[in-house]
Amino acid sequence: MKTSARMFHALIAGLALSLAAAAPGLAADAPAASPAPELPVSDFARFPLLSDVVMSPDGKYLAGSYEVDQTAGTNSKFQLIVFALPSLKVTARLNFSPWHMPGLITWVGPTRLVVSENKVTGSLAAEQPTGDIIALNADGSQQRMLYSIAARGTPGASFNMMDMVNGNPTVVGPTHEMNGHVFIELHPFPMNVSQHDESAHRTILYDVDSVSGYPKQIAEIDKGQAGFFVHDDKPLLAISHDRQLNEVVYLPDGHGGWKLAPAGVFGKVFEPLDVTPGGKGLYALYSATGGPQELIRCAFDGSGKQVLASNDFGSVNRVLWSPRERRVPIGVTFTATFKDGVPAVDYLSNDRWAQIHQALMKAFPGEYIGFGGMSDHGSTILIHAYSNRDPGEYALFDSKTMHLQPLMQVMPWFKPGQLAAREPIRFKNSAGMELDGYISFPVGVPHKNLPLILLPHGGPISIRDSWAYTSDAEQLAGFLANRGYAVLQVNYRGSGGRGLDFQHLGYRQFATGIQSDLTEGVQWAIAKGYADPNRICVFGASFGGYSSLMQPIVAPKLYKCAIDYAGVSDWRIEMDRSVYSHIDTGNTSYAQYIGTRADAKAISPLFMLDRFNVPVLIMQGGADNIVPPQNAERLRDKLEAMHKPYEWLWFGNEYHGFQTEPHLLAMFNKVQAFLARYIGPGAGTTAH
């Protein structure tokens, strides 16, 4: 039975009150009147119970990645887990070997899904695909290996798998009919393998039956590492990059091949998202010249562009959609744009789905409400409510009855009001460039004259710190704030979320402009009265670890101590030994970001230690192939030879960032004691 317009508006009008009463667990936290208790270190050494949650197209199942036992010695063990909705009864489990986990989870029908396998490479790094792709039903039956690099050529390899070329596979998505088929791209391995050749400079697209495993080739382009955009089971675009990593777009030539799109038509950035109703055009993220990305509508060939949403400061970073049967964007948010302390939603329509979202946002002030998934007709919506001090909760929303049913908390061991809010900030650096970031204050403590920790993010290019309490950096900020420190995070030049031009401002600026932005962020916090100028430390991971070594060098009187977590001490080690040094794009990036080997040495803190005069804690995993352990070892050896104070935490089998709970516990305890010694209560009142 259809809901009348009058009945719908009546339901919307009463939605905020009814939701707040029916789901108090989703309500915003009240401000704390007194300091929050010191939480157990173990609470911060744990990862979310369930991640990468995806709802089936009929709204009857939920699938996600589940870490089975974070305390299992030195091995991380994961499962793909499937639940029936709304009961959360487990219907299937798929086990992965230690240090392997579910990657992209794709529903290809109401009861069938496809999952790729990833290798865990540390808590600071994105997981790396292994080349295995598995299909199964929601009840765990009819499991089939659709592709496996490792299994090819073995007795277990199927004939169907061998019908596809040998290469790196990528799941593109389901077919338009959601009939159990899946599109898989393959990037063939070169016949004559050289050290830096990433592929055979071809990309092939297959339509694969996930039950039988039978593949059908439907497209090929003579460009390596290309990505196809498919609609109505046909490839409409192919997007690749040139030798200088500039985006290049190709269009069908009408004869089964591809032609280069005319220069400038697709701008500097073009990311197709979906087709318009009727299938005559595209919705896409777009930047004509390198500024923040806009949401646009255009024809398949890039003509007839209409800007739907744009912002001068930041790119579109979230798009809210209506149901699949008539999928249109109903709202967007932009990088670093907030209203009442939460990401500001720019609504693009006032339809049923936009009204539902607005009502949900009003019902739970202080929380951002994400549509984590919708059934095809929109009757069931997976809601993800989260904030800058709440890891979040999932709930099911019935759009017919307006009933909200809580499902699960992401980190149930954290209680409302315990975690510090991460407050958005903006300031101008000495060059007049407006920067954004976040500052976290201890709960219930006046925001005045606090010990401060600068927490620079990794990357550095295209990465940024974000508002939500959803990543390792934000969890680390929460731990430090709970220990009584103000925590400053600055999205310096080169960070993501503000367009290519802003990213390019970080090129050749690792030791200069980026470090200046960080220093000036600390000076901003001091000028605001937030920070005690005599109790400041810097703590960073990966490129942030590099910045932790550079900051006391470029601002020698500002810091009492430094923590280097898997950081770079010598950029030449990266050029020689990092996993990125073995591929063309990695070497191109080093040349663009840094320059020559002589340039790399000139910006490496290992060769500036005569100016480094604070105690440093060095933490490193011995199996790290992103920032190889020689960075930490050579830094330690040179500090020791120079009789400079350092502390050391090393786990030989950890990768880029500690992954297992015992090692994370050791890290948090070591950090806690180190900081207390140098900037904790009674640690001293004179600056270096």
XYZ file of C-alpha atoms in Angstrom:
688
model
C 0.000 0.000 0.000
C 1.390 3.390 -0.951
C 1.847 6.011 1.728
C -0.121 9.158 0.918
C 1.683 12.511 0.791
C -0.298 13.746 3.799
C 0.549 10.646 5.823
C 4.239 10.890 4.837
C 4.512 14.528 5.938
C 2.789 13.668 9.223
C 5.281 10.873 9.816
C 8.205 13.185 9.013
C 6.882 15.864 11.345
C 6.862 13.484 14.301
C 9.988 11.579 13.362
C 12.542 13.489 15.467
C 10.610 13.033 18.696
C 9.770 9.390 18.083
C 13.318 8.472 17.069
C 14.917 10.145 20.062
C 12.575 8.228 22.343
C 12.859 4.909 20.525
C 16.634 4.856 20.089
C 18.288 6.639 23.011
C 21.564 4.863 22.301
C 21.989 7.048 19.219
C 21.487 10.318 21.061
C 24.299 12.879 21.142
C 26.596 12.970 24.149
C 25.973 15.540 26.857
C 28.948 17.729 27.773
C 30.884 16.469 30.772
C 30.829 18.637 33.916
C 33.969 17.068 35.385
C 37.109 15.414 33.992
C 36.454 12.020 32.408
C 38.010 9.014 34.150
C 41.203 7.584 32.711
C 40.052 4.697 30.523
C 41.903 1.363 30.358
C 44.736 1.339 27.847
C 43.239 -1.849 26.414
C 40.158 0.085 25.248
C 42.337 2.009 22.785
C 44.315 -1.035 21.641
C 41.268 -2.662 20.073
C 39.833 -2.319 16.584
C 36.125 -2.122 15.687
C 34.255 -5.409 16.059
C 32.912 -5.182 12.528
C 34.124 -3.112 9.582
C 33.329 -2.595 5.890
C 29.653 -3.362 6.499
C 27.530 -3.902 3.353
C 23.779 -4.601 3.179
C 22.251 -6.928 0.594
C 20.075 -5.353 -2.136
C 16.872 -6.742 -0.598
C 17.785 -5.491 2.892
C 17.702 -8.979 4.413
C 21.432 -9.572 5.066
C 24.453 -7.719 6.324
C 28.057 -8.711 5.542
C 31.278 -7.369 7.005
C 34.848 -8.022 8.060
C 35.216 -9.396 11.591
C 38.483 -9.717 13.511
C 38.132 -13.007 15.345
C 40.691 -12.559 18.114
C 42.840 -9.473 18.502
C 44.620 -11.054 21.461
C 45.850 -14.068 19.466
C 49.547 -13.612 20.086
C 51.233 -12.152 17.033
C 48.656 -13.263 14.437
C 45.658 -11.286 13.252
C 42.775 -13.553 12.247
C 39.732 -12.373 10.298
C 36.459 -13.716 8.958
C 33.891 -12.598 6.462
C 30.682 -12.769 8.475
C 27.086 -12.621 7.198
C 24.081 -11.799 9.401
C 20.355 -12.102 8.796
C 18.465 -8.851 9.359
C 17.096 -7.697 11.707
C 17.865 -10.622 14.033
C 21.676 -10.490 13.494
C 21.704 -14.275 13.417
C 24.954 -15.409 11.805
C 24.251 -17.230 8.543
C 27.787 -17.639 7.171
C 31.436 -17.348 8.162
C 34.390 -17.476 5.798
C 37.763 -17.861 7.507
C 40.945 -16.216 6.276
C 44.491 -17.283 7.065
C 46.500 -15.211 9.592
C 47.386 -11.718 8.379
C 44.726 -11.955 5.639
C 41.257 -10.441 5.688
C 38.194 -9.659 3.582
C 38.754 -6.869 1.088
C 35.998 -5.434 -1.110
C 32.631 -7.031 -0.312
C 30.151 -6.873 -3.205
C 26.593 -8.198 -3.279
C 25.876 -9.545 -6.784
C 22.337 -10.673 -6.009
C 19.879 -10.774 -3.101
C 21.568 -13.826 -1.575
C 24.979 -14.006 -3.249
C 28.130 -12.013 -2.628
C 31.706 -11.750 -3.856
C 34.679 -10.884 -1.653
C 38.304 -10.194 -2.515
C 41.126 -11.128 -0.145
C 43.588 -8.593 1.263
C 46.859 -8.989 3.121
C 47.204 -6.982 6.324
C 50.254 -4.736 6.035
C 49.975 -2.907 9.345
C 47.550 -0.573 11.064
C 49.038 2.484 9.315
C 48.713 1.142 5.774
C 45.930 0.163 3.423
C 45.612 -3.604 3.057
C 47.055 -5.055 -0.158
C 45.012 -7.330 -2.474
C 46.361 -10.875 -2.780
C 44.615 -11.634 -6.067
C 42.063 -14.064 -4.595
C 38.358 -13.462 -5.304
C 35.755 -15.748 -3.721
C 31.981 -16.041 -4.210
C 29.460 -17.563 -1.797
C 25.813 -17.512 -0.840
C 24.489 -15.684 2.192
C 24.146 -19.032 3.979
C 27.771 -19.948 3.185
C 26.918 -22.480 0.485
C 28.175 -22.713 -3.105
C 31.585 -21.250 -2.411
C 33.722 -20.766 -5.507
C 37.175 -19.313 -6.112
C 36.599 -17.015 -9.080
C 40.237 -15.994 -9.395
C 43.513 -16.657 -7.609
C 47.004 -15.651 -8.642
C 48.479 -18.233 -6.267
C 46.211 -21.080 -7.433
C 46.789 -20.627 -11.159
C 48.743 -23.535 -12.562
C 47.991 -25.779 -9.573
C 45.738 -28.876 -9.626
C 43.072 -26.856 -7.762
C 42.744 -24.221 -10.479
C 39.491 -24.368 -12.449
C 39.345 -24.294 -16.240
C 37.239 -21.143 -16.027
C 39.905 -19.386 -14.000
C 42.532 -20.376 -16.545
C 40.386 -18.836 -19.303
C 41.266 -15.424 -17.868
C 44.716 -13.916 -18.345
C 47.327 -14.075 -15.599
C 47.365 -10.744 -13.781
C 46.162 -8.613 -10.900
C 42.363 -8.721 -10.578
C 40.020 -5.971 -9.363
C 36.309 -6.349 -8.649
C 34.438 -3.587 -10.509
C 30.906 -4.371 -9.324
C 27.723 -6.323 -10.033
C 25.861 -6.386 -13.320
C 22.863 -4.124 -13.807
C 20.464 -7.067 -13.367
C 22.057 -8.183 -10.062
C 21.858 -11.722 -11.459
C 24.855 -13.258 -9.705
C 27.380 -12.041 -12.251
C 30.289 -9.742 -11.379
C 32.595 -7.557 -13.454
C 36.303 -8.227 -12.868
C 39.161 -6.211 -14.357
C 42.466 -7.939 -14.955
C 45.783 -6.155 -15.329
C 48.006 -8.735 -17.071
C 51.514 -9.422 -15.845
C 54.229 -8.605 -18.398
C 55.803 -11.481 -20.304
C 59.297 -10.142 -19.587
C 59.267 -8.961 -16.012
C 61.445 -5.929 -15.296
C 62.036 -4.351 -11.921
C 59.720 -1.411 -12.392
C 57.114 -2.590 -14.938
C 53.701 -2.748 -13.236
C 51.753 -4.565 -15.939
C 51.727 -5.542 -19.576
C 50.092 -2.166 -20.318
C 46.695 -3.730 -20.934
C 43.490 -3.916 -18.940
C 40.811 -6.518 -19.689
C 37.226 -6.551 -18.389
C 35.333 -9.802 -17.809
C 31.726 -10.604 -16.952
C 32.032 -13.594 -14.586
C 29.211 -15.903 -13.494
C 29.838 -16.167 -9.739
C 28.153 -19.590 -9.513
C 29.846 -21.422 -12.406
C 32.919 -19.203 -12.571
C 32.514 -18.867 -16.349
C 34.130 -15.633 -17.660
C 33.201 -13.649 -20.749
C 35.569 -10.948 -21.984
C 33.630 -7.780 -22.797
C 36.298 -5.086 -23.135
C 40.048 -4.522 -23.493
C 42.210 -1.416 -23.643
C 45.942 -1.147 -24.341
C 46.555 0.841 -21.175
C 47.871 -0.608 -17.934
C 46.129 -0.028 -14.597
C 43.025 1.366 -16.307
C 39.598 1.321 -14.708
C 36.328 0.799 -16.573
C 33.034 2.519 -15.759
C 30.228 0.135 -16.667
C 26.508 0.768 -17.115
C 23.815 -1.541 -18.442
C 26.565 -4.147 -18.721
C 28.567 -2.023 -21.176
C 31.804 -0.089 -20.520
C 31.174 3.616 -21.070
C 34.560 5.027 -20.049
C 38.090 3.860 -19.317
C 40.262 5.957 -17.012
C 44.019 5.568 -16.710
C 47.046 7.811 -16.096
C 50.045 8.901 -18.111
C 53.712 8.589 -17.156
C 53.478 11.735 -15.034
C 50.431 10.320 -13.194
C 47.995 12.721 -14.846
C 44.511 11.312 -15.316
C 43.594 10.285 -18.870
C 40.054 9.401 -20.044
C 39.152 7.187 -23.026
C 35.805 6.855 -24.836
C 34.493 3.974 -26.986
C 35.435 4.518 -30.625
C 32.330 2.771 -31.991
C 34.344 -0.134 -33.384
C 35.056 -2.104 -30.210
C 38.120 -0.050 -29.340
C 38.926 3.134 -27.470
C 39.881 6.691 -28.339
C 41.477 9.401 -26.244
C 38.950 11.977 -25.061
C 39.577 15.501 -26.418
C 41.959 17.518 -24.252
C 40.324 19.363 -21.395
C 36.871 17.791 -21.729
C 37.155 15.773 -18.515
C 39.338 18.295 -16.678
C 42.085 17.386 -14.209
C 39.890 15.007 -12.178
C 36.876 13.032 -13.358
C 35.372 10.282 -11.222
C 32.116 8.825 -12.585
C 29.722 7.814 -9.809
C 26.493 6.690 -11.458
C 24.217 7.239 -14.435
C 21.317 9.658 -14.438
C 17.745 8.302 -14.460
C 16.987 7.013 -17.937
C 20.630 6.182 -18.541
C 21.413 9.214 -20.720
C 24.137 10.871 -18.656
C 26.487 10.676 -15.695
C 26.875 11.964 -12.170
C 30.554 12.520 -11.429
C 33.076 14.246 -9.210
C 34.956 16.749 -11.358
C 37.651 19.381 -11.205
C 38.332 21.401 -14.337
C 41.678 22.902 -13.364
C 42.747 21.302 -10.083
C 40.551 23.030 -7.532
C 38.181 21.290 -5.090
C 36.097 18.563 -6.718
C 32.488 19.415 -7.593
C 29.498 17.151 -8.102
C 28.328 17.482 -11.703
C 25.912 15.992 -14.197
C 27.060 15.565 -17.810
C 26.715 13.498 -20.967
C 28.729 10.322 -21.395
C 31.230 12.184 -23.574
C 31.740 14.877 -20.913
C 29.690 17.548 -22.645
C 26.800 19.508 -21.132
C 28.256 19.802 -17.651
C 25.962 21.090 -14.931
C 27.410 21.789 -11.489
C 25.149 20.390 -8.762
C 27.316 21.160 -5.724
C 30.618 22.947 -5.162
C 32.632 24.659 -2.433
C 35.623 26.983 -2.752
C 37.487 25.484 0.234
C 36.977 21.720 0.065
C 35.952 18.932 -2.288
C 32.709 16.986 -2.172
C 33.555 14.130 0.198
C 30.199 12.395 0.741
C 27.226 11.921 -1.579
C 23.827 10.840 -0.263
C 21.758 8.823 -2.746
C 18.139 7.812 -3.204
C 17.308 4.089 -3.746
C 18.701 2.085 -6.630
C 15.428 1.936 -8.582
C 15.775 5.674 -9.294
C 19.185 6.614 -7.988
C 19.858 10.354 -7.781
C 22.049 12.391 -5.434
C 19.968 13.987 -2.672
C 22.735 15.721 -0.726
C 26.471 16.204 -0.308
C 28.992 17.236 2.306
C 32.280 19.028 1.717
C 35.717 18.645 3.255
C 36.093 20.737 6.438
C 32.671 22.408 6.188
C 30.559 22.135 9.344
C 27.283 23.312 10.840
C 26.605 23.054 14.567
C 29.774 20.989 14.938
C 28.901 18.260 12.388
C 29.503 18.010 8.624
C 27.098 20.403 6.906
C 24.777 18.697 4.410
C 23.961 20.610 1.230
C 20.631 19.071 0.180
C 20.048 18.902 -3.557
C 16.360 18.058 -3.397
C 13.432 18.006 -1.024
C 12.217 14.551 -1.964
C 11.173 11.810 0.412
C 14.720 10.592 1.026
C 16.156 14.050 1.663
C 13.352 14.731 4.154
C 14.047 11.453 5.935
C 17.727 12.303 6.210
C 17.021 15.811 7.495
C 14.669 14.410 10.126
C 17.277 11.871 11.251
C 19.935 14.582 11.532
C 17.568 16.710 13.641
C 16.706 13.729 15.839
C 20.336 13.130 16.789
C 22.189 16.453 17.079
C 25.949 16.140 17.241
C 25.895 12.958 15.136
C 26.343 12.585 11.392
C 23.797 10.203 9.879
C 25.119 8.210 6.971
C 23.020 6.063 4.659
C 25.207 2.954 4.829
C 23.025 1.117 2.347
C 19.497 0.902 0.965
C 17.317 -1.892 -0.284
C 16.512 -1.518 -3.978
C 13.204 0.260 -3.356
C 14.315 2.096 -0.232
C 12.012 0.353 2.228
C 15.011 -0.579 4.415
C 17.888 1.806 5.054
C 21.085 0.919 6.908
C 21.862 3.902 9.129
C 25.371 4.639 10.384
C 25.360 7.300 13.100
C 28.757 8.580 14.258
C 30.523 11.700 15.468
C 33.843 13.264 16.393
C 33.730 11.537 19.803
C 31.626 8.455 19.038
C 32.860 5.578 16.859
C 29.240 5.042 15.933
C 26.345 2.663 15.781
C 24.441 0.870 13.033
C 20.649 0.782 12.888
C 17.907 -0.286 10.479
C 15.351 2.289 9.394
C 11.988 1.267 7.942
C 11.005 4.093 5.583
C 7.364 2.970 5.519
C 6.727 2.942 9.266
C 9.516 5.406 10.183
C 10.744 2.906 12.769
C 14.446 2.840 13.731
C 15.915 -0.360 15.159
C 19.439 -0.204 16.644
C 21.670 -3.094 15.502
C 25.178 -2.783 16.943
C 27.768 -0.353 18.244
C 31.090 -0.124 16.444
C 33.136 0.022 19.689
C 30.693 -0.836 22.508
C 33.372 -0.623 25.199
C 33.350 3.193 24.899
C 30.474 4.837 26.789
C 28.761 8.154 25.945
C 30.709 11.178 27.102
C 34.002 9.357 27.720
C 35.865 10.408 24.569
C 37.108 13.868 23.692
C 35.438 15.773 20.884
C 37.666 16.623 17.938
C 36.831 20.263 17.257
C 37.325 21.642 13.710
C 39.724 24.572 13.385
C 40.956 26.900 10.650
C 43.875 29.315 10.650
C 46.052 31.150 8.142
C 49.738 30.371 7.839
C 52.379 33.049 7.322
C 51.932 32.804 3.547
C 48.239 33.684 3.878
C 47.110 30.142 3.066
C 44.025 29.007 4.997
C 44.516 25.616 6.616
C 42.109 23.389 8.509
C 42.558 20.776 11.182
C 41.283 19.550 14.529
C 42.048 20.033 18.182
C 41.004 17.594 20.899
C 40.702 18.678 24.519
C 40.531 16.470 27.616
C 36.907 15.980 28.644
C 35.685 18.274 31.410
C 38.909 20.309 31.620
C 39.179 24.054 30.839
C 40.679 24.650 27.398
C 43.562 26.667 28.766
C 47.310 26.195 29.215
C 47.237 22.453 28.540
C 50.162 20.205 27.638
C 49.943 19.845 23.855
C 50.815 17.064 21.440
C 51.175 17.857 17.757
C 49.952 14.784 15.836
C 50.940 15.205 12.159
C 49.281 12.800 9.726
C 51.031 10.458 7.322
C 51.082 10.494 3.548
C 51.793 13.273 3.073
C 50.279 13.858 -0.365
C 46.479 13.380 -0.659
C 46.056 12.087 2.937
C 44.216 14.135 5.573
C 42.937 13.984 9.126
C 39.157 13.815 9.317
C 36.383 14.741 11.705
C 34.993 11.298 12.443
C 36.325 8.971 15.129
C 36.940 6.218 12.589
C 40.679 5.827 11.975
C 43.903 5.019 13.827
C 44.916 8.693 14.022
C 41.600 9.699 15.552
C 41.742 6.782 17.996
C 45.252 7.829 18.995
C 44.066 11.412 19.502
C 41.293 10.073 21.735
C 43.784 8.149 23.860
C 46.098 11.136 24.285
C 43.218 13.480 25.184
C 41.988 10.958 27.739
C 45.436 11.146 29.332
C 45.060 14.897 29.808
C 46.729 16.299 26.684
C 45.367 18.666 24.080
C 45.991 17.145 20.643
C 46.501 19.242 17.502
C 46.105 17.837 13.975
C 46.857 20.095 10.993
C 45.919 19.404 7.387
C 49.027 21.043 5.972
C 49.703 21.887 2.322
C 49.699 18.704 0.227
C 46.866 17.113 2.224
C 43.862 15.616 0.484
C 40.291 16.827 0.263
C 40.988 20.229 -1.270
C 41.870 19.450 -4.870
C 44.991 18.681 -6.887
C 46.333 22.233 -6.719
C 46.439 22.077 -2.922
C 48.125 18.669 -3.070
C 50.758 20.022 -5.470
C 51.621 22.721 -2.922
C 53.222 19.918 -0.883
C 55.597 18.828 -3.669
C 59.269 19.480 -2.779
C 58.047 20.938 0.541
C 58.531 17.973 2.883
C 61.200 19.679 5.008
C 60.128 23.286 4.438
C 56.539 24.376 3.753
C 54.875 21.361 5.362
C 56.991 21.688 8.490
C 56.286 25.415 8.603
C 52.533 24.735 8.492
C 52.866 22.354 11.437
C 54.992 24.752 13.475
C 52.584 27.598 12.825
C 49.693 25.389 13.897
C 51.379 24.916 17.273
C 52.015 28.652 17.500
C 48.320 29.237 16.760
C 47.356 26.939 19.676
C 49.756 28.817 21.976
C 48.379 32.202 20.877
C 44.843 30.985 21.572
C 45.893 30.124 25.117
C 45.132 26.434 24.620
C 48.718 25.181 24.938
C 51.321 25.547 27.669
C 54.350 26.665 25.613
C 56.652 24.797 27.999
C 54.943 21.395 27.619
C 54.739 20.467 23.942
C 55.648 17.191 22.233
C 55.312 15.939 18.647
C 54.119 12.398 17.877
C 53.639 11.137 14.330
C 53.483 7.939 12.309
C 54.846 7.203 8.821
C 55.346 10.632 7.211
C 54.125 11.944 10.551
C 57.089 10.141 12.117
C 59.357 11.975 9.678
C 57.732 15.242 10.796
C 58.302 14.250 14.426
C 62.019 14.115 13.667
C 61.989 17.326 11.626
C 59.957 19.519 13.967
C 62.601 19.739 16.757
C 65.154 20.518 14.039
C 63.224 23.356 12.392
C 61.761 24.675 15.683
C 64.431 23.735 18.252
C 62.961 25.636 21.215
C 59.357 24.528 20.772
C 59.373 20.859 21.805
C 60.243 18.875 24.918
C 60.182 15.461 23.216
C 59.346 13.566 20.039
C 57.848 10.178 19.140
C 58.779 8.605 15.804
C 56.404 5.752 14.907
C 57.443 3.962 11.697
C 58.825 7.231 10.356
C 61.301 8.038 7.601
C 64.764 9.110 8.724
C 66.483 8.796 5.319
C 64.461 9.250 2.138
C 67.116 7.381 0.136
C 66.099 4.206 1.983
C 62.575 4.731 0.652
C 63.905 5.146 -2.881
C 65.953 1.955 -2.570
C 63.979 -0.439 -0.371
C 60.330 0.598 -0.036
C 57.724 -1.511 -1.821
C 56.957 1.581 -3.907
C 60.542 1.717 -5.181
C 59.846 -1.372 -7.316
C 57.074 0.133 -9.446
C 56.983 2.904 -12.029
C 54.369 4.999 -10.233
C 56.344 4.864 -7.001
C 59.512 6.166 -8.615
C 57.587 8.854 -10.482
C 56.030 9.947 -7.186
C 59.425 10.156 -5.469
C 60.726 12.308 -8.328
C 57.705 14.624 -8.161
C 57.449 14.824 -4.381
C 61.158 14.938 -3.491
C 63.430 15.225 -6.534
C 66.825 13.518 -6.879
C 68.738 11.330 -4.450
C 70.771 14.384 -3.484
C 67.509 16.199 -2.713
C 66.375 13.198 -0.676
C 69.506 13.272 1.461
C 69.202 17.029 1.957
C 65.752 16.674 3.577
C 66.533 13.569 5.665
C 66.717 14.124 9.452
C 69.344 11.381 9.773
C 71.846 13.930 8.466
C 70.635 16.786 10.694
C 70.893 15.107 14.081
C 73.429 17.645 15.297
C 70.412 19.987 15.500
C 68.101 17.411 17.081
C 68.188 17.969 20.845
C 65.126 16.370 22.453
C 64.536 12.849 23.808
C 62.890 10.628 21.180
C 60.901 7.397 21.369
C 61.418 5.253 18.247
C 58.794 2.568 17.465
C 59.102 0.250 14.471
C 57.946 -3.034 12.956
C 60.713 -5.234 11.575
C 58.610 -6.488 8.622
C 57.622 -3.004 7.426
C 58.035 -2.783 3.644
C 56.571 0.726 3.329
C 58.967 2.494 5.704
C 61.699 -0.174 5.899
C 63.163 -0.801 9.372
C 66.595 0.476 8.314
C 65.129 3.943 8.912
C 64.729 3.212 12.616
C 67.905 1.155 12.984
C 70.198 3.766 11.434
C 68.524 6.526 13.426
C 69.046 4.597 16.662
C 72.667 3.792 15.865
C 73.515 7.384 15.022
C 71.759 8.796 18.093
C 73.658 6.314 20.239
C 76.974 7.261 18.649
C 76.192 10.923 19.324
C 75.145 10.159 22.932
C 71.681 11.603 22.394
C 68.741 10.229 24.463
C 66.323 7.810 22.830
C 63.949 4.986 23.760
C 63.144 1.974 21.626
C 60.135 -0.290 20.890
C 60.535 -2.940 18.206
C 58.436 -5.923 17.090
C 60.134 -7.972 14.410
C 57.029 -9.489 12.808
C 54.937 -6.298 12.635
C 54.428 -4.400 9.393
C 53.663 -0.687 8.886
C 52.023 0.068 12.231
C 51.376 -2.435 15.003
C 48.347 -4.631 14.372
C 47.940 -7.074 17.264
C 46.509 -6.127 20.640
C 49.518 -7.222 22.759
C 51.820 -5.016 20.699
C 49.376 -2.101 20.691
C 49.070 -2.395 24.473
C 52.847 -2.258 24.767
C 52.928 0.777 22.471
C 50.252 2.740 24.337
C 51.877 1.996 27.696
C 55.295 3.025 26.407
C 53.886 6.242 24.915
C 51.988 7.043 28.099
C 55.072 6.720 30.292
C 57.307 8.618 27.843
C 54.959 11.603 27.574
C 54.348 11.754 31.322
C 58.084 11.939 31.881
C 58.591 14.977 29.648
C 55.315 16.946 29.499
C 53.110 15.336 32.135
C 52.234 16.890 35.511
C 55.368 18.155 37.241
C 57.567 17.374 34.245
C 59.219 20.804 34.229
C 58.417 24.329 33.251
C 61.296 25.521 31.088
C 61.410 25.135 27.344
C 64.354 23.778 25.365
